[in-house]
One Martini backbone bead per residue (centre of mass of N, CA, C, O) as a GRO file, in nm:
protein
  439
    1UNK     BB    1   0.055   0.064  -0.017
    2UNK     BB    2   0.299   0.258  -0.009
    3UNK     BB    3   0.368   0.240  -0.317
    4UNK     BB    4   0.105   0.371  -0.427
    5UNK     BB    5   0.205   0.672  -0.297
    6UNK     BB    6   0.449   0.685  -0.467
    7UNK     BB    7   0.622   0.886  -0.673
    8UNK     BB    8   0.804   0.681  -0.820
    9UNK     BB    9   0.586   0.490  -0.920
   10UNK     BB   10   0.433   0.705  -1.105
   11UNK     BB   11   0.674   0.784  -1.276
   12UNK     BB   12   0.713   0.501  -1.399
   13UNK     BB   13   0.434   0.467  -1.520
   14UNK     BB   14   0.438   0.725  -1.704
   15UNK     BB   15   0.698   0.652  -1.849
   16UNK     BB   16   0.590   0.391  -1.979
   17UNK     BB   17   0.353   0.522  -2.134
   18UNK     BB   18   0.526   0.718  -2.307
   19UNK     BB   19   0.690   0.495  -2.457
   20UNK     BB   20   0.377   0.353  -2.524
   21UNK     BB   21   0.149   0.541  -2.627
   22UNK     BB   22   0.005   0.420  -2.878
   23UNK     BB   23  -0.032   0.131  -2.773
   24UNK     BB   24  -0.192   0.209  -2.517
   25UNK     BB   25  -0.432   0.357  -2.644
   26UNK     BB   26  -0.534   0.129  -2.823
   27UNK     BB   27  -0.583  -0.067  -2.585
   28UNK     BB   28  -0.783   0.114  -2.416
   29UNK     BB   29  -1.017   0.114  -2.621
   30UNK     BB   30  -1.124  -0.165  -2.555
   31UNK     BB   31  -1.229  -0.098  -2.270
   32UNK     BB   32  -1.391   0.153  -2.341
   33UNK     BB   33  -1.587   0.013  -2.540
   34UNK     BB   34  -1.712  -0.188  -2.344
   35UNK     BB   35  -1.838   0.018  -2.139
   36UNK     BB   36  -1.993   0.177  -2.352
   37UNK     BB   37  -2.181  -0.047  -2.445
   38UNK     BB   38  -2.305  -0.111  -2.173
   39UNK     BB   39  -2.425   0.169  -2.107
   40UNK     BB   40  -2.599   0.214  -2.366
   41UNK     BB   41  -2.769  -0.049  -2.363
   42UNK     BB   42  -2.876  -0.034  -2.072
   43UNK     BB   43  -3.001   0.250  -2.103
   44UNK     BB   44  -3.191   0.184  -2.340
   45UNK     BB   45  -3.356  -0.028  -2.190
   46UNK     BB   46  -3.454   0.163  -1.964
   47UNK     BB   47  -3.593   0.370  -2.149
   48UNK     BB   48  -3.804   0.173  -2.258
   49UNK     BB   49  -3.929   0.099  -1.988
   50UNK     BB   50  -4.007   0.388  -1.902
   51UNK     BB   51  -4.184   0.454  -2.150
   52UNK     BB   52  -4.398   0.234  -2.107
   53UNK     BB   53  -4.485   0.317  -1.823
   54UNK     BB   54  -4.571   0.606  -1.901
   55UNK     BB   55  -4.784   0.537  -2.124
   56UNK     BB   56  -4.928   0.336  -1.877
   57UNK     BB   57  -4.975   0.490  -1.594
   58UNK     BB   58  -5.320   0.488  -1.599
   59UNK     BB   59  -5.286   0.162  -1.592
   60UNK     BB   60  -5.314  -0.149  -1.535
   61UNK     BB   61  -5.075  -0.411  -1.575
   62UNK     BB   62  -5.337  -0.640  -1.545
   63UNK     BB   63  -5.498  -0.580  -1.802
   64UNK     BB   64  -5.813  -0.618  -2.002
   65UNK     BB   65  -5.944  -0.649  -2.339
   66UNK     BB   66  -6.289  -0.709  -2.461
   67UNK     BB   67  -6.449  -0.798  -2.779
   68UNK     BB   68  -6.667  -0.809  -3.036
   69UNK     BB   69  -6.708  -0.982  -3.344
   70UNK     BB   70  -6.657  -1.232  -3.590
   71UNK     BB   71  -6.728  -1.519  -3.706
   72UNK     BB   72  -6.556  -1.812  -3.882
   73UNK     BB   73  -6.742  -2.040  -3.752
   74UNK     BB   74  -6.954  -2.279  -3.726
   75UNK     BB   75  -7.225  -2.318  -3.465
   76UNK     BB   76  -7.500  -2.450  -3.338
   77UNK     BB   77  -7.651  -2.345  -3.623
   78UNK     BB   78  -7.448  -2.128  -3.684
   79UNK     BB   79  -7.312  -1.908  -3.879
   80UNK     BB   80  -7.092  -1.741  -4.022
   81UNK     BB   81  -7.053  -1.399  -3.964
   82UNK     BB   82  -7.130  -1.346  -3.669
   83UNK     BB   83  -7.222  -1.122  -3.446
   84UNK     BB   84  -7.081  -1.010  -3.136
   85UNK     BB   85  -7.259  -0.941  -2.827
   86UNK     BB   86  -7.220  -0.780  -2.550
   87UNK     BB   87  -7.322  -0.801  -2.198
   88UNK     BB   88  -7.402  -0.720  -1.876
   89UNK     BB   89  -7.470  -1.024  -1.792
   90UNK     BB   90  -7.168  -1.131  -1.824
   91UNK     BB   91  -7.030  -1.039  -1.565
   92UNK     BB   92  -7.128  -1.246  -1.350
   93UNK     BB   93  -7.017  -1.496  -1.498
   94UNK     BB   94  -6.720  -1.420  -1.505
   95UNK     BB   95  -6.676  -1.378  -1.199
   96UNK     BB   96  -6.756  -1.675  -1.124
   97UNK     BB   97  -6.557  -1.837  -1.343
   98UNK     BB   98  -6.328  -1.596  -1.284
   99UNK     BB   99  -6.162  -1.533  -0.988
  100UNK     BB  100  -5.909  -1.354  -1.093
  101UNK     BB  101  -6.106  -1.132  -1.112
  102UNK     BB  102  -6.149  -0.808  -0.979
  103UNK     BB  103  -6.233  -0.622  -1.233
  104UNK     BB  104  -6.531  -0.489  -1.409
  105UNK     BB  105  -6.581  -0.270  -1.709
  106UNK     BB  106  -6.825  -0.167  -1.875
  107UNK     BB  107  -6.834  -0.023  -2.217
  108UNK     BB  108  -6.932   0.276  -2.379
  109UNK     BB  109  -6.936   0.446  -2.713
  110UNK     BB  110  -6.895   0.779  -2.858
  111UNK     BB  111  -6.650   0.882  -3.116
  112UNK     BB  112  -6.546   0.595  -3.190
  113UNK     BB  113  -6.506   0.356  -3.424
  114UNK     BB  114  -6.699   0.547  -3.628
  115UNK     BB  115  -6.861   0.699  -3.433
  116UNK     BB  116  -7.057   0.939  -3.320
  117UNK     BB  117  -7.039   1.205  -3.141
  118UNK     BB  118  -7.097   1.436  -2.909
  119UNK     BB  119  -7.293   1.721  -2.865
  120UNK     BB  120  -7.141   2.005  -2.720
  121UNK     BB  121  -7.286   2.257  -2.496
  122UNK     BB  122  -7.184   2.606  -2.389
  123UNK     BB  123  -7.354   2.831  -2.478
  124UNK     BB  124  -7.147   2.952  -2.741
  125UNK     BB  125  -7.015   2.676  -2.702
  126UNK     BB  126  -6.869   2.402  -2.902
  127UNK     BB  127  -6.855   2.031  -2.953
  128UNK     BB  128  -6.685   1.720  -3.034
  129UNK     BB  129  -6.705   1.421  -2.833
  130UNK     BB  130  -6.626   1.162  -2.649
  131UNK     BB  131  -6.854   0.912  -2.515
  132UNK     BB  132  -6.870   0.752  -2.195
  133UNK     BB  133  -6.983   0.457  -2.047
  134UNK     BB  134  -6.960   0.414  -1.689
  135UNK     BB  135  -6.818   0.249  -1.434
  136UNK     BB  136  -6.674   0.276  -1.125
  137UNK     BB  137  -6.444   0.057  -1.188
  138UNK     BB  138  -6.266   0.207  -1.390
  139UNK     BB  139  -6.080   0.369  -1.182
  140UNK     BB  140  -5.944   0.091  -1.079
  141UNK     BB  141  -5.802   0.034  -1.358
  142UNK     BB  142  -5.712   0.325  -1.483
  143UNK     BB  143  -5.640   0.540  -1.268
  144UNK     BB  144  -5.787   0.799  -1.290
  145UNK     BB  145  -5.742   1.139  -1.267
  146UNK     BB  146  -5.880   1.382  -1.042
  147UNK     BB  147  -5.936   1.677  -0.967
  148UNK     BB  148  -5.954   1.878  -0.725
  149UNK     BB  149  -6.306   1.893  -0.627
  150UNK     BB  150  -6.363   1.626  -0.759
  151UNK     BB  151  -6.517   1.340  -0.930
  152UNK     BB  152  -6.634   1.033  -0.985
  153UNK     BB  153  -6.821   0.789  -1.061
  154UNK     BB  154  -7.088   0.640  -0.884
  155UNK     BB  155  -7.335   0.436  -0.764
  156UNK     BB  156  -7.548   0.657  -0.732
  157UNK     BB  157  -7.548   0.743  -1.029
  158UNK     BB  158  -7.646   0.469  -1.130
  159UNK     BB  159  -7.909   0.420  -0.964
  160UNK     BB  160  -8.025   0.730  -1.065
  161UNK     BB  161  -7.944   0.826  -1.344
  162UNK     BB  162  -7.746   1.053  -1.359
  163UNK     BB  163  -7.666   1.383  -1.495
  164UNK     BB  164  -7.338   1.325  -1.517
  165UNK     BB  165  -6.987   1.448  -1.548
  166UNK     BB  166  -6.657   1.387  -1.692
  167UNK     BB  167  -6.409   1.590  -1.797
  168UNK     BB  168  -6.167   1.716  -1.991
  169UNK     BB  169  -5.913   1.931  -2.040
  170UNK     BB  170  -5.998   2.024  -2.325
  171UNK     BB  171  -6.293   2.076  -2.262
  172UNK     BB  172  -6.239   2.294  -2.056
  173UNK     BB  173  -6.083   2.490  -2.249
  174UNK     BB  174  -6.323   2.510  -2.477
  175UNK     BB  175  -6.591   2.571  -2.271
  176UNK     BB  176  -6.421   2.747  -2.075
  177UNK     BB  177  -6.296   2.969  -1.888
  178UNK     BB  178  -6.038   3.106  -1.759
  179UNK     BB  179  -6.031   2.984  -1.432
  180UNK     BB  180  -6.283   2.819  -1.438
  181UNK     BB  181  -6.510   2.649  -1.243
  182UNK     BB  182  -6.685   2.351  -1.340
  183UNK     BB  183  -6.802   2.276  -1.084
  184UNK     BB  184  -7.158   2.257  -1.116
  185UNK     BB  185  -7.180   2.284  -1.398
  186UNK     BB  186  -7.324   2.302  -1.735
  187UNK     BB  187  -7.391   2.071  -2.001
  188UNK     BB  188  -7.472   1.979  -2.338
  189UNK     BB  189  -7.593   1.651  -2.434
  190UNK     BB  190  -7.790   1.628  -2.676
  191UNK     BB  191  -7.980   1.850  -2.522
  192UNK     BB  192  -7.870   1.757  -2.236
  193UNK     BB  193  -7.824   1.812  -1.908
  194UNK     BB  194  -7.499   1.826  -1.741
  195UNK     BB  195  -7.318   1.771  -1.456
  196UNK     BB  196  -7.019   1.876  -1.333
  197UNK     BB  197  -6.789   1.662  -1.121
  198UNK     BB  198  -6.524   1.653  -1.318
  199UNK     BB  199  -6.159   1.640  -1.394
  200UNK     BB  200  -5.950   1.476  -1.605
  201UNK     BB  201  -5.643   1.356  -1.630
  202UNK     BB  202  -5.396   1.348  -1.875
  203UNK     BB  203  -5.231   1.055  -2.012
  204UNK     BB  204  -5.019   0.953  -2.227
  205UNK     BB  205  -5.177   0.650  -2.327
  206UNK     BB  206  -5.367   0.636  -2.097
  207UNK     BB  207  -5.652   0.438  -2.138
  208UNK     BB  208  -5.707   0.503  -2.443
  209UNK     BB  209  -5.746   0.814  -2.455
  210UNK     BB  210  -5.861   1.156  -2.413
  211UNK     BB  211  -5.868   1.507  -2.333
  212UNK     BB  212  -6.195   1.507  -2.441
  213UNK     BB  213  -6.329   1.316  -2.271
  214UNK     BB  214  -6.656   1.185  -2.166
  215UNK     BB  215  -6.806   1.091  -1.858
  216UNK     BB  216  -7.075   0.865  -1.794
  217UNK     BB  217  -7.309   0.686  -1.687
  218UNK     BB  218  -7.409   0.389  -1.807
  219UNK     BB  219  -7.715   0.425  -1.768
  220UNK     BB  220  -7.734   0.701  -1.903
  221UNK     BB  221  -7.627   0.611  -2.175
  222UNK     BB  222  -7.851   0.410  -2.233
  223UNK     BB  223  -8.077   0.631  -2.243
  224UNK     BB  224  -7.946   0.829  -2.453
  225UNK     BB  225  -7.872   0.577  -2.684
  226UNK     BB  226  -8.028   0.308  -2.672
  227UNK     BB  227  -7.847   0.023  -2.578
  228UNK     BB  228  -7.919  -0.125  -2.340
  229UNK     BB  229  -7.716  -0.422  -2.275
  230UNK     BB  230  -7.497  -0.325  -2.437
  231UNK     BB  231  -7.142  -0.383  -2.514
  232UNK     BB  232  -6.845  -0.288  -2.642
  233UNK     BB  233  -6.653  -0.341  -2.377
  234UNK     BB  234  -6.419  -0.498  -2.168
  235UNK     BB  235  -6.277  -0.394  -1.859
  236UNK     BB  236  -6.001  -0.561  -1.692
  237UNK     BB  237  -5.870  -0.700  -1.377
  238UNK     BB  238  -5.630  -0.865  -1.208
  239UNK     BB  239  -5.473  -1.002  -0.983
  240UNK     BB  240  -5.202  -1.023  -0.835
  241UNK     BB  241  -4.996  -1.269  -0.954
  242UNK     BB  242  -5.138  -1.311  -1.234
  243UNK     BB  243  -5.211  -1.486  -1.521
  244UNK     BB  244  -5.326  -1.307  -1.786
  245UNK     BB  245  -5.325  -1.514  -2.014
  246UNK     BB  246  -5.508  -1.717  -1.870
  247UNK     BB  247  -5.745  -1.528  -1.823
  248UNK     BB  248  -5.813  -1.476  -2.117
  249UNK     BB  249  -5.885  -1.769  -2.187
  250UNK     BB  250  -6.115  -1.797  -1.979
  251UNK     BB  251  -6.296  -1.566  -2.077
  252UNK     BB  252  -6.332  -1.670  -2.365
  253UNK     BB  253  -6.459  -1.938  -2.287
  254UNK     BB  254  -6.708  -1.820  -2.153
  255UNK     BB  255  -6.811  -1.654  -2.401
  256UNK     BB  256  -6.836  -1.889  -2.598
  257UNK     BB  257  -7.053  -2.030  -2.433
  258UNK     BB  258  -7.262  -1.791  -2.426
  259UNK     BB  259  -7.236  -1.735  -2.768
  260UNK     BB  260  -7.195  -1.984  -2.947
  261UNK     BB  261  -6.880  -2.053  -2.991
  262UNK     BB  262  -6.633  -2.182  -3.138
  263UNK     BB  263  -6.354  -2.302  -2.976
  264UNK     BB  264  -6.172  -2.255  -3.256
  265UNK     BB  265  -6.251  -1.951  -3.253
  266UNK     BB  266  -6.018  -1.665  -3.272
  267UNK     BB  267  -6.211  -1.412  -3.405
  268UNK     BB  268  -6.473  -1.342  -3.232
  269UNK     BB  269  -6.259  -1.226  -3.021
  270UNK     BB  270  -6.129  -0.944  -2.895
  271UNK     BB  271  -5.788  -0.848  -2.776
  272UNK     BB  272  -5.608  -0.679  -2.501
  273UNK     BB  273  -5.297  -0.752  -2.331
  274UNK     BB  274  -5.126  -0.569  -2.107
  275UNK     BB  275  -4.980  -0.778  -1.936
  276UNK     BB  276  -4.829  -0.908  -2.173
  277UNK     BB  277  -4.689  -0.652  -2.271
  278UNK     BB  278  -4.530  -0.606  -2.015
  279UNK     BB  279  -4.384  -0.878  -2.012
  280UNK     BB  280  -4.247  -0.855  -2.290
  281UNK     BB  281  -4.093  -0.597  -2.225
  282UNK     BB  282  -3.938  -0.704  -1.980
  283UNK     BB  283  -3.795  -0.932  -2.138
  284UNK     BB  284  -3.654  -0.749  -2.342
  285UNK     BB  285  -3.498  -0.579  -2.138
  286UNK     BB  286  -3.348  -0.815  -2.008
  287UNK     BB  287  -3.213  -0.910  -2.269
  288UNK     BB  288  -3.063  -0.644  -2.332
  289UNK     BB  289  -2.905  -0.634  -2.067
  290UNK     BB  290  -2.761  -0.904  -2.103
  291UNK     BB  291  -2.625  -0.835  -2.369
  292UNK     BB  292  -2.465  -0.592  -2.262
  293UNK     BB  293  -2.307  -0.757  -2.057
  294UNK     BB  294  -2.168  -0.959  -2.245
  295UNK     BB  295  -2.040  -0.761  -2.445
  296UNK     BB  296  -1.893  -0.588  -2.238
  297UNK     BB  297  -1.718  -0.808  -2.104
  298UNK     BB  298  -1.580  -0.912  -2.360
  299UNK     BB  299  -1.450  -0.639  -2.437
  300UNK     BB  300  -1.302  -0.586  -2.174
  301UNK     BB  301  -1.133  -0.844  -2.177
  302UNK     BB  302  -0.986  -0.782  -2.440
  303UNK     BB  303  -0.860  -0.516  -2.338
  304UNK     BB  304  -0.708  -0.633  -2.091
  305UNK     BB  305  -0.531  -0.823  -2.252
  306UNK     BB  306  -0.393  -0.598  -2.405
  307UNK     BB  307  -0.261  -0.472  -2.155
  308UNK     BB  308  -0.096  -0.720  -2.085
  309UNK     BB  309   0.075  -0.717  -2.344
  310UNK     BB  310   0.203  -0.441  -2.303
  311UNK     BB  311   0.341  -0.517  -2.031
  312UNK     BB  312   0.516  -0.742  -2.141
  313UNK     BB  313   0.676  -0.562  -2.332
  314UNK     BB  314   0.769  -0.363  -2.117
  315UNK     BB  315   0.928  -0.565  -1.947
  316UNK     BB  316   1.128  -0.646  -2.168
  317UNK     BB  317   1.235  -0.346  -2.212
  318UNK     BB  318   1.294  -0.333  -1.872
  319UNK     BB  319   1.514  -0.535  -1.779
  320UNK     BB  320   1.748  -0.355  -1.685
  321UNK     BB  321   1.592  -0.178  -1.487
  322UNK     BB  322   1.491  -0.409  -1.303
  323UNK     BB  323   1.767  -0.529  -1.238
  324UNK     BB  324   1.884  -0.279  -1.102
  325UNK     BB  325   1.670  -0.255  -0.883
  326UNK     BB  326   1.733  -0.528  -0.758
  327UNK     BB  327   2.036  -0.465  -0.699
  328UNK     BB  328   1.941  -0.205  -0.510
  329UNK     BB  329   1.677  -0.362  -0.334
  330UNK     BB  330   1.436  -0.450  -0.473
  331UNK     BB  331   1.154  -0.611  -0.430
  332UNK     BB  332   0.930  -0.828  -0.562
  333UNK     BB  333   0.682  -0.678  -0.447
  334UNK     BB  334   0.740  -0.400  -0.574
  335UNK     BB  335   0.742  -0.489  -0.868
  336UNK     BB  336   0.460  -0.617  -0.873
  337UNK     BB  337   0.292  -0.367  -0.781
  338UNK     BB  338   0.364  -0.183  -1.016
  339UNK     BB  339   0.243  -0.350  -1.248
  340UNK     BB  340  -0.045  -0.378  -1.131
  341UNK     BB  341  -0.101  -0.076  -1.104
  342UNK     BB  342  -0.079  -0.017  -1.405
  343UNK     BB  343  -0.310  -0.202  -1.493
  344UNK     BB  344  -0.539  -0.077  -1.322
  345UNK     BB  345  -0.512   0.215  -1.419
  346UNK     BB  346  -0.575   0.164  -1.721
  347UNK     BB  347  -0.851   0.033  -1.676
  348UNK     BB  348  -0.996   0.262  -1.518
  349UNK     BB  349  -0.948   0.489  -1.717
  350UNK     BB  350  -1.104   0.359  -1.947
  351UNK     BB  351  -1.375   0.325  -1.793
  352UNK     BB  352  -1.432   0.624  -1.728
  353UNK     BB  353  -1.440   0.721  -2.019
  354UNK     BB  354  -1.671   0.530  -2.106
  355UNK     BB  355  -1.883   0.638  -1.906
  356UNK     BB  356  -1.885   0.930  -2.004
  357UNK     BB  357  -1.966   0.871  -2.297
  358UNK     BB  358  -2.224   0.709  -2.239
  359UNK     BB  359  -2.368   0.933  -2.078
  360UNK     BB  360  -2.367   1.141  -2.308
  361UNK     BB  361  -2.539   0.978  -2.504
  362UNK     BB  362  -2.790   0.945  -2.321
  363UNK     BB  363  -2.842   1.245  -2.291
  364UNK     BB  364  -2.888   1.301  -2.591
  365UNK     BB  365  -3.126   1.107  -2.626
  366UNK     BB  366  -3.311   1.240  -2.418
  367UNK     BB  367  -3.327   1.517  -2.557
  368UNK     BB  368  -3.437   1.402  -2.838
  369UNK     BB  369  -3.707   1.239  -2.687
  370UNK     BB  370  -3.877   1.421  -2.477
  371UNK     BB  371  -4.082   1.548  -2.719
  372UNK     BB  372  -4.181   1.249  -2.792
  373UNK     BB  373  -4.494   1.133  -2.727
  374UNK     BB  374  -4.495   0.870  -2.938
  375UNK     BB  375  -4.228   0.783  -2.785
  376UNK     BB  376  -4.133   0.500  -2.588
  377UNK     BB  377  -3.909   0.716  -2.430
  378UNK     BB  378  -3.724   0.749  -2.112
  379UNK     BB  379  -3.474   0.798  -1.914
  380UNK     BB  380  -3.171   0.687  -1.982
  381UNK     BB  381  -3.040   0.464  -1.741
  382UNK     BB  382  -2.788   0.368  -1.493
  383UNK     BB  383  -2.730   0.218  -1.228
  384UNK     BB  384  -2.484   0.262  -0.996
  385UNK     BB  385  -2.437  -0.039  -0.926
  386UNK     BB  386  -2.349  -0.113  -1.217
  387UNK     BB  387  -2.108   0.075  -1.240
  388UNK     BB  388  -1.953  -0.026  -0.990
  389UNK     BB  389  -1.944  -0.316  -1.089
  390UNK     BB  390  -1.773  -0.257  -1.341
  391UNK     BB  391  -1.530  -0.138  -1.189
  392UNK     BB  392  -1.474  -0.388  -1.018
  393UNK     BB  393  -1.421  -0.575  -1.255
  394UNK     BB  394  -1.178  -0.415  -1.368
  395UNK     BB  395  -0.999  -0.446  -1.120
  396UNK     BB  396  -0.985  -0.750  -1.125
  397UNK     BB  397  -0.881  -0.784  -1.416
  398UNK     BB  398  -0.633  -0.599  -1.386
  399UNK     BB  399  -0.500  -0.772  -1.169
  400UNK     BB  400  -0.487  -1.046  -1.311
  401UNK     BB  401  -0.343  -0.948  -1.579
  402UNK     BB  402  -0.089  -0.825  -1.413
  403UNK     BB  403   0.049  -1.088  -1.302
  404UNK     BB  404   0.213  -1.187  -1.542
  405UNK     BB  405   0.412  -0.947  -1.583
  406UNK     BB  406   0.494  -0.940  -1.286
  407UNK     BB  407   0.621  -1.224  -1.276
  408UNK     BB  408   0.828  -1.168  -1.499
  409UNK     BB  409   0.971  -0.938  -1.350
  410UNK     BB  410   1.051  -1.108  -1.095
  411UNK     BB  411   1.222  -1.329  -1.267
  412UNK     BB  412   1.436  -1.128  -1.290
  413UNK     BB  413   1.776  -1.132  -1.278
  414UNK     BB  414   2.026  -0.927  -1.195
  415UNK     BB  415   2.263  -1.072  -1.345
  416UNK     BB  416   2.125  -1.073  -1.626
  417UNK     BB  417   2.088  -0.769  -1.655
  418UNK     BB  418   2.389  -0.693  -1.616
  419UNK     BB  419   2.489  -0.862  -1.850
  420UNK     BB  420   2.328  -0.705  -2.063
  421UNK     BB  421   2.471  -0.439  -2.008
  422UNK     BB  422   2.763  -0.535  -2.062
  423UNK     BB  423   2.711  -0.635  -2.351
  424UNK     BB  424   2.622  -0.363  -2.463
  425UNK     BB  425   2.885  -0.210  -2.398
  426UNK     BB  426   3.075  -0.395  -2.558
  427UNK     BB  427   2.949  -0.355  -2.837
  428UNK     BB  428   2.998  -0.050  -2.842
  429UNK     BB  429   3.306  -0.060  -2.817
  430UNK     BB  430   3.364  -0.234  -3.070
  431UNK     BB  431   3.235  -0.041  -3.275
  432UNK     BB  432   3.416   0.202  -3.218
  433UNK     BB  433   3.688   0.066  -3.282
  434UNK     BB  434   3.626  -0.007  -3.582
  435UNK     BB  435   3.583   0.286  -3.679
  436UNK     BB  436   3.868   0.391  -3.613
  437UNK     BB  437   4.026   0.189  -3.795
  438UNK     BB  438   3.894   0.277  -4.064
  439UNK     BB  439   4.014   0.575  -4.030
   0.00000   0.00000   0.00000
């Protein structure tokens, strides 16, 4: 440890680096490139993971959407191309036969999927917005945020078919005056007055909605648009630690039984499994992180081996110097520590430069993508524990790879080095005498 802080030790290390400057720099690039690849790939994977979580921040990660489509196979006397219509009565059956389901929210909508939206009027202002008929359970699945002072639809609204609504941020901006409190005010939906009870916060991508959407009680929607017991689609979430892929299969099986759908017909029911999408994304991110780790370690190892080769050459070139130091009293431990210190120093220096460059690239990517709302990518970072782990790995590899040239340096005998010095001086003397004779 004493030699580590010795001025002479570091002067010898920097002297050796200067003598082999080009070769050393080229070799350091190998280690630098390895840690750079690891930082950028791991950070990119984390950025993708963060972006996906942000895009669906306002919806449960184990949620599922199911809707009716058209059959493709005949069954039980029914022909193919039969339209499947979901009903509110299906909810109780699904809950009973698929106990893994925690919440189910039947939903109806006007203004999306090709249907005409609701004509909304307030005073002299008007607009067309998507109208959703909602159950109170929706907010437990989509975790939609409502501004303070307001609320979402509750069971009392459902039981009494109240004409109340929750409007979006854009609806508020377009129909109300600046800084006007909309709570308790009225808007006309298809010429019928609805009382505003809340304003929902919009999260890009969350809930598959829009900042102009208007939510009204499902029962009120039924009366307003005469939809009866029809349901556009079911939004549901499973309990935590539940296999959502399995839940989807079970729900479809129940609905196929209820709607007389051929068990082999995979087109009659449409579905989007957000839980599966989350799982697939997590697996992809884990795979990319593992790939970055493997590629980074392999490249770092190749670079460290290159540093070891440079030190071996350096030791060979410094045979006389090492021999003289041994003759003057330097111990094998001192010689060994100097070579290993040089190896570790070059490795860590390369790693730090690689980390700085990788971090700079990630920062640039973050700046370039932070304003792209449709691009699921945000805050590409690498946890500090991974960075420190990579530095620790480089210290270990630098130490191990430095042992070979260090052992070679220790094995140099002072008498052999001095003999090499004497032989070199003798050859120089003979050459000088030959030249004098020729003159």
